[in-house]
Amino acid sequence: MLLHVETISVVYSILGAFILFYGLCSLFVKERLYLSEAMVAVTIGIVFGPVCANFINVGDWGGDQVELSRQFSRLAIGVQVMAAGVTLPKAYLRKELRSMVIMLIPVMITMWLVTGLCVWAMIPNVNYLEALIIAACFTPTDPVLANSIVQGKFAEKRIPLHVETLTNHPLILVAQSGANDGLGFPFLYLAIYLVQMPTGSAIGKWAYYIMAYEILLSIIIGFVVGYVARKLLKIAEKKKLIDKESFLVYAVALSLFLMGTVSMIGSDDLLSCFIAGNSFTWDDWFRKETENAHMSEVVDLLLNLSMFVYIGATMPFSDFGNPELQLTAWRLVVLAILVLLFRRLPIVLAVYKIVPALRTWREAIFCGWFGPIGVGALFYYTEALKNFEEDGPQAHVRAVLAPVVYFMILSSVLVHGFTIPLFHIGTFASRTLTRTSMSSNSNTQNNSIMRLPMFSQKQQHNGMNEKESDVDSPDSNPDIPEPALSGPPRHTAITIVVPERSHHPTVNGQKEQSNTKEDEKQSDRPHDTTQHAPSKHVDDLSDDDDNNSVSEYL
């Protein structure tokens, strides 16, 4: 008798085994290999999916695969954008209002239009409005991937822009990715309405239903619910009514409540979750109380790993070169290159001077490049499919949505996932070359110093007296003008290695304290500092120059 194994049991086994074994080496993967968890999870999904081992085949599960993808991605995004809102510091949206407005309105509009041009140029039999529908799916940046970029050892030590405080550019990535996942609806439905109805009717419906009912109403609901939830939690904690476990899971429960309630009234539940998360931690109280608990991070990790394994398992590789859709692999590769290069980076570089959160062009490059495409693109793909019939006038657009969106997710996960280790390799190589160069210069200086004759203290006293008696001072000869001392001093071996006493009071501190009488007798001789061994100072100077050069590089 053959053992009957349920399909879902196989999925549970593989997913659990992956999370277990990944957890055993997760620190090494993240902080030594600098690989994102999303890239590892997508790889596992591909390996165990229909393309390779065929242990996870979503098509065999039955039911509506599109609806399953929609609800799964919606759950992951809802919890993640709530976590993004909770992560932001006190009153962050008010303090960085100008930065957020610029990043969410002109930057996102430009991203949408430029991405539409790329899709229109590379996907056959698609007009520009239909290309804008496809482009709207991966215009928003993904909060899951964006959050993984600004966390961990690499983000803390090697993101080259005042990372110690984490108050500007990394958080603007998290804030924008959390907000624009909910703000993707206006772009998607404006293009859909323009395709399906006359221009006047399309703009009217888009204005009152999408912008007013979905966007504005969801913002109000999110802010009010977050405020009330914060007050209730403070009262319960003050009166000792809530236990520790319920306190830690409060934000996750709040996201589930909002996703269900706001969705039932037909408004934007994702944007409402983000606003509620920021309103909930407006005074920074909850974030500080739970910053060492990491409860939400645990929930996020489970959802994110499961979600990206699902994406890898449902990757439609057969459609990447489908002749019926007139798609070829080279078209998708070129599209991915164009989108990743021109979708976000140029517009961020163009406006960074008016964005307070971006202080330098290096920060603009960082934020412009790291605009990843992930779970949000899958959600908006399923949202777009609801509005088109399989045999309708936009049947071709419906058919090409899946391969284009999935290929963009795969490209972003791979490219942005490998950018971090490549950046680390480049930084390490530059630091190695800099250290080698500085070490060579230091050795040259040490060799020059070692060739200097060694004098005892008595010989130095005698030699200085003889020199003072043989050489006339400038004051004794009025015909010789006193030389001007303008400009920096010459960097000879003596002037570099032996700084003045006033600049380094602790170098000879022990000797000065033990020989105070001798120092008082020799106080009128300023050149006496040459008697101390200079080799230690050369090494210190070399290390300081090395660190300064690395800091300037970063």
mmCIF file of C-alpha atoms in Angstrom, residues 345-477:
data_model
loop_
_atom_site.group_PDB
_atom_site.id
_atom_site.type_symbol
_atom_site.label_atom_id
_atom_site.label_comp_id
_atom_site.label_asym_id
_atom_site.label_seq_id
_atom_site.Cartn_x
_atom_site.Cartn_y
_atom_site.Cartn_z
ATOM 1 C CA LEU A 345 17.969 56.916 -10.469
ATOM 2 C CA PRO A 346 17.870 59.906 -12.896
ATOM 3 C CA ILE A 347 14.877 61.630 -11.297
ATOM 4 C CA VAL A 348 16.288 61.231 -7.770
ATOM 5 C CA LEU A 349 19.583 62.745 -8.919
ATOM 6 C CA ALA A 350 17.673 65.585 -10.559
ATOM 7 C CA VAL A 351 15.677 66.582 -7.465
ATOM 8 C CA TYR A 352 17.933 65.615 -4.561
ATOM 9 C CA LYS A 353 19.000 69.217 -3.932
ATOM 10 C CA ILE A 354 15.438 70.111 -2.936
ATOM 11 C CA VAL A 355 14.957 66.947 -0.836
ATOM 12 C CA PRO A 356 16.092 67.723 2.732
ATOM 13 C CA ALA A 357 16.613 64.048 3.571
ATOM 14 C CA LEU A 358 19.217 63.708 0.799
ATOM 15 C CA ARG A 359 22.256 65.813 1.630
ATOM 16 C CA THR A 360 24.775 64.810 -1.056
ATOM 17 C CA TRP A 361 24.807 63.347 -4.536
ATOM 18 C CA ARG A 362 26.180 60.102 -3.084
ATOM 19 C CA GLU A 363 23.060 59.766 -0.950
ATOM 20 C CA ALA A 364 20.969 60.481 -4.041
ATOM 21 C CA ILE A 365 22.734 57.691 -5.934
ATOM 22 C CA PHE A 366 22.175 55.318 -3.033
ATOM 23 C CA CYS A 367 18.456 56.091 -2.748
ATOM 24 C CA GLY A 368 18.015 56.261 -6.505
ATOM 25 C CA TRP A 369 19.557 52.884 -7.109
ATOM 26 C CA PHE A 370 17.961 51.010 -4.219
ATOM 27 C CA GLY A 371 14.352 51.186 -5.323
ATOM 28 C CA PRO A 372 13.665 47.441 -5.387
ATOM 29 C CA ILE A 373 10.733 45.649 -7.024
ATOM 30 C CA GLY A 374 9.179 42.811 -5.070
ATOM 31 C CA VAL A 375 5.969 41.694 -3.391
ATOM 32 C CA GLY A 376 4.140 44.928 -4.227
ATOM 33 C CA ALA A 377 4.551 44.262 -7.945
ATOM 34 C CA LEU A 378 2.938 40.840 -7.537
ATOM 35 C CA PHE A 379 0.009 42.368 -5.657
ATOM 36 C CA TYR A 380 -0.663 45.047 -8.279
ATOM 37 C CA TYR A 381 -0.348 42.469 -11.044
ATOM 38 C CA THR A 382 -3.174 40.470 -9.469
ATOM 39 C CA GLU A 383 -5.137 43.705 -8.930
ATOM 40 C CA ALA A 384 -4.821 44.583 -12.613
ATOM 41 C CA LEU A 385 -6.007 41.142 -13.718
ATOM 42 C CA LYS A 386 -9.353 41.702 -11.960
ATOM 43 C CA ASN A 387 -10.175 44.456 -14.441
ATOM 44 C CA PHE A 388 -9.581 42.505 -17.676
ATOM 45 C CA GLU A 389 -11.310 39.481 -19.131
ATOM 46 C CA GLU A 390 -9.332 36.692 -20.738
ATOM 47 C CA ASP A 391 -11.060 37.156 -24.108
ATOM 48 C CA GLY A 392 -11.643 40.904 -23.835
ATOM 49 C CA PRO A 393 -10.089 43.747 -25.867
ATOM 50 C CA GLN A 394 -7.101 43.890 -23.509
ATOM 51 C CA ALA A 395 -6.494 40.130 -23.593
ATOM 52 C CA HIS A 396 -2.922 40.604 -24.839
ATOM 53 C CA VAL A 397 -2.099 42.969 -21.990
ATOM 54 C CA ARG A 398 -3.541 40.501 -19.520
ATOM 55 C CA ALA A 399 -1.433 37.704 -21.005
ATOM 56 C CA VAL A 400 1.889 39.568 -20.922
ATOM 57 C CA LEU A 401 1.391 40.960 -17.419
ATOM 58 C CA ALA A 402 2.584 37.823 -15.623
ATOM 59 C CA PRO A 403 5.883 37.221 -17.475
ATOM 60 C CA VAL A 404 6.853 40.900 -17.505
ATOM 61 C CA VAL A 405 6.082 41.519 -13.824
ATOM 62 C CA TYR A 406 7.669 38.269 -12.637
ATOM 63 C CA PHE A 407 10.807 38.884 -14.690
ATOM 64 C CA MET A 408 11.135 42.366 -13.207
ATOM 65 C CA ILE A 409 10.797 40.935 -9.686
ATOM 66 C CA LEU A 410 13.453 38.320 -10.437
ATOM 67 C CA SER A 411 15.794 40.917 -11.948
ATOM 68 C CA SER A 412 15.405 43.286 -9.013
ATOM 69 C CA VAL A 413 15.940 40.562 -6.418
ATOM 70 C CA LEU A 414 19.108 39.386 -8.160
ATOM 71 C CA VAL A 415 20.570 42.781 -9.079
ATOM 72 C CA HIS A 416 19.813 44.568 -5.826
ATOM 73 C CA GLY A 417 20.719 41.454 -3.873
ATOM 74 C CA PHE A 418 24.174 41.276 -5.480
ATOM 75 C CA THR A 419 24.764 45.026 -5.281
ATOM 76 C CA ILE A 420 25.539 44.853 -1.562
ATOM 77 C CA PRO A 421 28.321 42.206 -1.815
ATOM 78 C CA LEU A 422 29.720 43.888 -4.938
ATOM 79 C CA PHE A 423 29.813 47.187 -3.086
ATOM 80 C CA HIS A 424 31.582 45.450 -0.213
ATOM 81 C CA ILE A 425 34.152 43.904 -2.576
ATOM 82 C CA GLY A 426 34.825 47.283 -4.191
ATOM 83 C CA THR A 427 35.167 48.956 -0.809
ATOM 84 C CA PHE A 428 37.473 46.209 0.460
ATOM 85 C CA ALA A 429 39.672 46.387 -2.655
ATOM 86 C CA SER A 430 39.945 50.159 -2.418
ATOM 87 C CA ARG A 431 40.803 50.010 1.281
ATOM 88 C CA THR A 432 43.428 47.320 0.597
ATOM 89 C CA LEU A 433 45.072 49.400 -2.132
ATOM 90 C CA THR A 434 44.972 52.474 0.078
ATOM 91 C CA ARG A 435 46.525 50.624 3.001
ATOM 92 C CA THR A 436 49.238 49.183 0.727
ATOM 93 C CA SER A 437 50.091 52.618 -0.626
ATOM 94 C CA MET A 438 50.159 54.204 2.815
ATOM 95 C CA SER A 439 52.217 51.313 4.198
ATOM 96 C CA SER A 440 54.760 51.793 1.405
ATOM 97 C CA ASN A 441 55.009 55.500 2.167
ATOM 98 C CA SER A 442 55.340 54.733 5.867
ATOM 99 C CA ASN A 443 58.158 52.242 5.242
ATOM 100 C CA THR A 444 59.991 54.811 3.130
ATOM 101 C CA GLN A 445 59.720 57.345 5.918
ATOM 102 C CA ASN A 446 60.880 54.788 8.491
ATOM 103 C CA ASN A 447 63.924 53.863 6.389
ATOM 104 C CA SER A 448 64.876 57.517 6.058
ATOM 105 C CA ILE A 449 64.611 57.993 9.789
ATOM 106 C CA MET A 450 66.620 54.871 10.519
ATOM 107 C CA ARG A 451 69.501 56.307 8.463
ATOM 108 C CA LEU A 452 69.695 59.344 10.738
ATOM 109 C CA PRO A 453 72.609 59.180 13.224
ATOM 110 C CA MET A 454 71.787 58.355 16.801
ATOM 111 C CA PHE A 455 72.810 60.966 19.371
ATOM 112 C CA SER A 456 72.857 60.724 23.085
ATOM 113 C CA GLN A 457 71.365 63.459 25.193
ATOM 114 C CA LYS A 458 74.833 64.762 26.118
ATOM 115 C CA GLN A 459 75.921 64.891 22.485
ATOM 116 C CA GLN A 460 72.766 66.778 21.585
ATOM 117 C CA HIS A 461 73.483 69.377 24.275
ATOM 118 C CA ASN A 462 77.063 69.850 23.073
ATOM 119 C CA GLY A 463 76.138 69.905 19.421
ATOM 120 C CA MET A 464 73.423 72.475 19.986
ATOM 121 C CA ASN A 465 75.772 74.741 21.958
ATOM 122 C CA GLU A 466 78.384 74.548 19.212
ATOM 123 C CA LYS A 467 75.788 75.269 16.545
ATOM 124 C CA GLU A 468 74.448 78.238 18.466
ATOM 125 C CA SER A 469 77.936 79.660 18.796
ATOM 126 C CA ASP A 470 78.850 79.179 15.107
ATOM 127 C CA VAL A 471 75.645 80.391 13.479
ATOM 128 C CA ASP A 472 74.553 83.989 13.899
ATOM 129 C CA SER A 473 70.910 84.662 14.576
ATOM 130 C CA PRO A 474 68.909 86.864 12.180
ATOM 131 C CA ASP A 475 68.795 89.584 14.806
ATOM 132 C CA SER A 476 72.575 89.856 14.934
ATOM 133 C CA ASN A 477 72.920 90.711 11.251
#
